[in-house]
Amino acid sequence: MLNNIGPLGLIVILVVVLLLFGRGKIPQLMGDVAKGIKSFKKGMKEDLDEPDQIDKASDEPIDVTPKKEEKA
């Protein structure tokens, strides 16, 4: 679907984005997107640095069988 856009389609998309958000709002939006990407990469790096957390939590089995109710 995206490989059929072409140069005219990109220009139309750019004009629509400019009309929706205005010239002043676009740099702010791009800054917010960049902050989000940096935060995501930082979170991924932290997860890769500490893979032991998942292994430690899954070492002990958890009993999930329901308790039987005693009838009086």
PDB file of C-alpha atoms in Angstrom:
ATOM      1  CA  MET A   1       0.000   0.000   0.000  1.00  0.00           C
ATOM      2  CA  LEU A   2       2.734   2.484   0.914  1.00  0.00           C
ATOM      3  CA  ASN A   3       4.869   1.679  -2.108  1.00  0.00           C
ATOM      4  CA  ASN A   4       2.232   3.260  -4.412  1.00  0.00           C
ATOM      5  CA  ILE A   5       2.332   6.769  -2.888  1.00  0.00           C
ATOM      6  CA  GLY A   6       4.819   8.517  -5.190  1.00  0.00           C
ATOM      7  CA  PRO A   7       5.995  12.142  -5.078  1.00  0.00           C
ATOM      8  CA  LEU A   8       2.551  13.700  -5.660  1.00  0.00           C
ATOM      9  CA  GLY A   9       1.071  11.673  -2.812  1.00  0.00           C
ATOM     10  CA  LEU A  10       3.850  12.769  -0.459  1.00  0.00           C
ATOM     11  CA  ILE A  11       3.198  16.418  -1.340  1.00  0.00           C
ATOM     12  CA  VAL A  12      -0.529  15.992  -0.659  1.00  0.00           C
ATOM     13  CA  ILE A  13       0.197  14.351   2.710  1.00  0.00           C
ATOM     14  CA  LEU A  14       2.619  17.161   3.614  1.00  0.00           C
ATOM     15  CA  VAL A  15       0.024  19.832   2.742  1.00  0.00           C
ATOM     16  CA  VAL A  16      -2.670  18.077   4.790  1.00  0.00           C
ATOM     17  CA  VAL A  17      -0.357  17.787   7.810  1.00  0.00           C
ATOM     18  CA  LEU A  18       0.596  21.453   7.457  1.00  0.00           C
ATOM     19  CA  LEU A  19      -3.079  22.479   7.310  1.00  0.00           C
ATOM     20  CA  LEU A  20      -4.032  20.354  10.302  1.00  0.00           C
ATOM     21  CA  PHE A  21      -1.220  21.326  12.645  1.00  0.00           C
ATOM     22  CA  GLY A  22       0.125  24.630  11.305  1.00  0.00           C
ATOM     23  CA  ARG A  23       3.733  25.667  10.865  1.00  0.00           C
ATOM     24  CA  GLY A  24       4.386  26.366  14.566  1.00  0.00           C
ATOM     25  CA  LYS A  25       3.023  23.086  15.899  1.00  0.00           C
ATOM     26  CA  ILE A  26       5.017  20.717  13.655  1.00  0.00           C
ATOM     27  CA  PRO A  27       8.447  21.278  15.310  1.00  0.00           C
ATOM     28  CA  GLN A  28       6.856  20.716  18.726  1.00  0.00           C
ATOM     29  CA  LEU A  29       5.258  17.477  17.511  1.00  0.00           C
ATOM     30  CA  MET A  30       8.548  16.263  16.051  1.00  0.00           C
ATOM     31  CA  GLY A  31      10.285  17.051  19.357  1.00  0.00           C
ATOM     32  CA  ASP A  32       7.668  15.028  21.234  1.00  0.00           C
ATOM     33  CA  VAL A  33       8.102  12.131  18.807  1.00  0.00           C
ATOM     34  CA  ALA A  34      11.883  12.261  19.273  1.00  0.00           C
ATOM     35  CA  LYS A  35      11.484  12.220  23.081  1.00  0.00           C
ATOM     36  CA  GLY A  36       9.201   9.210  22.802  1.00  0.00           C
ATOM     37  CA  ILE A  37      11.671   7.341  20.606  1.00  0.00           C
ATOM     38  CA  LYS A  38      14.548   8.126  22.995  1.00  0.00           C
ATOM     39  CA  SER A  39      12.477   6.946  25.960  1.00  0.00           C
ATOM     40  CA  PHE A  40      11.542   3.737  24.135  1.00  0.00           C
ATOM     41  CA  LYS A  41      15.170   3.016  23.225  1.00  0.00           C
ATOM     42  CA  LYS A  42      16.257   3.710  26.811  1.00  0.00           C
ATOM     43  CA  GLY A  43      13.633   1.288  28.127  1.00  0.00           C
ATOM     44  CA  MET A  44      14.676  -1.391  25.652  1.00  0.00           C
ATOM     45  CA  LYS A  45      18.335  -0.940  26.609  1.00  0.00           C
ATOM     46  CA  GLU A  46      17.501  -1.265  30.318  1.00  0.00           C
ATOM     47  CA  ASP A  47      15.565  -4.472  29.632  1.00  0.00           C
ATOM     48  CA  LEU A  48      18.474  -5.939  27.681  1.00  0.00           C
ATOM     49  CA  ASP A  49      20.961  -4.967  30.397  1.00  0.00           C
ATOM     50  CA  GLU A  50      19.011  -6.779  33.142  1.00  0.00           C
ATOM     51  CA  PRO A  51      17.548 -10.015  31.730  1.00  0.00           C
ATOM     52  CA  ASP A  52      17.977 -11.716  35.136  1.00  0.00           C
ATOM     53  CA  GLN A  53      14.794 -10.156  36.527  1.00  0.00           C
ATOM     54  CA  ILE A  54      12.552 -12.356  34.415  1.00  0.00           C
ATOM     55  CA  ASP A  55      14.577 -15.492  35.183  1.00  0.00           C
ATOM     56  CA  LYS A  56      14.553 -14.839  38.941  1.00  0.00           C
ATOM     57  CA  ALA A  57      10.798 -14.334  39.000  1.00  0.00           C
ATOM     58  CA  SER A  58      10.075 -17.529  37.048  1.00  0.00           C
ATOM     59  CA  ASP A  59      12.332 -19.825  39.104  1.00  0.00           C
ATOM     60  CA  GLU A  60       9.709 -20.546  41.756  1.00  0.00           C
ATOM     61  CA  PRO A  61       6.517 -22.362  40.747  1.00  0.00           C
ATOM     62  CA  ILE A  62       3.208 -20.766  41.649  1.00  0.00           C
ATOM     63  CA  ASP A  63       0.273 -22.856  42.848  1.00  0.00           C
ATOM     64  CA  VAL A  64      -2.810 -21.757  40.933  1.00  0.00           C
ATOM     65  CA  THR A  65      -5.125 -24.676  41.735  1.00  0.00           C
ATOM     66  CA  PRO A  66      -8.453 -23.539  43.199  1.00  0.00           C
ATOM     67  CA  LYS A  67      -9.124 -24.307  46.856  1.00  0.00           C
ATOM     68  CA  LYS A  68     -11.876 -26.844  47.533  1.00  0.00           C
ATOM     69  CA  GLU A  69     -14.742 -25.525  49.606  1.00  0.00           C
ATOM     70  CA  GLU A  70     -15.798 -27.789  52.467  1.00  0.00           C
ATOM     71  CA  LYS A  71     -19.533 -28.423  52.821  1.00  0.00           C
ATOM     72  CA  ALA A  72     -20.924 -28.196  56.316  1.00  0.00           C
TER      73      ALA A  72
END
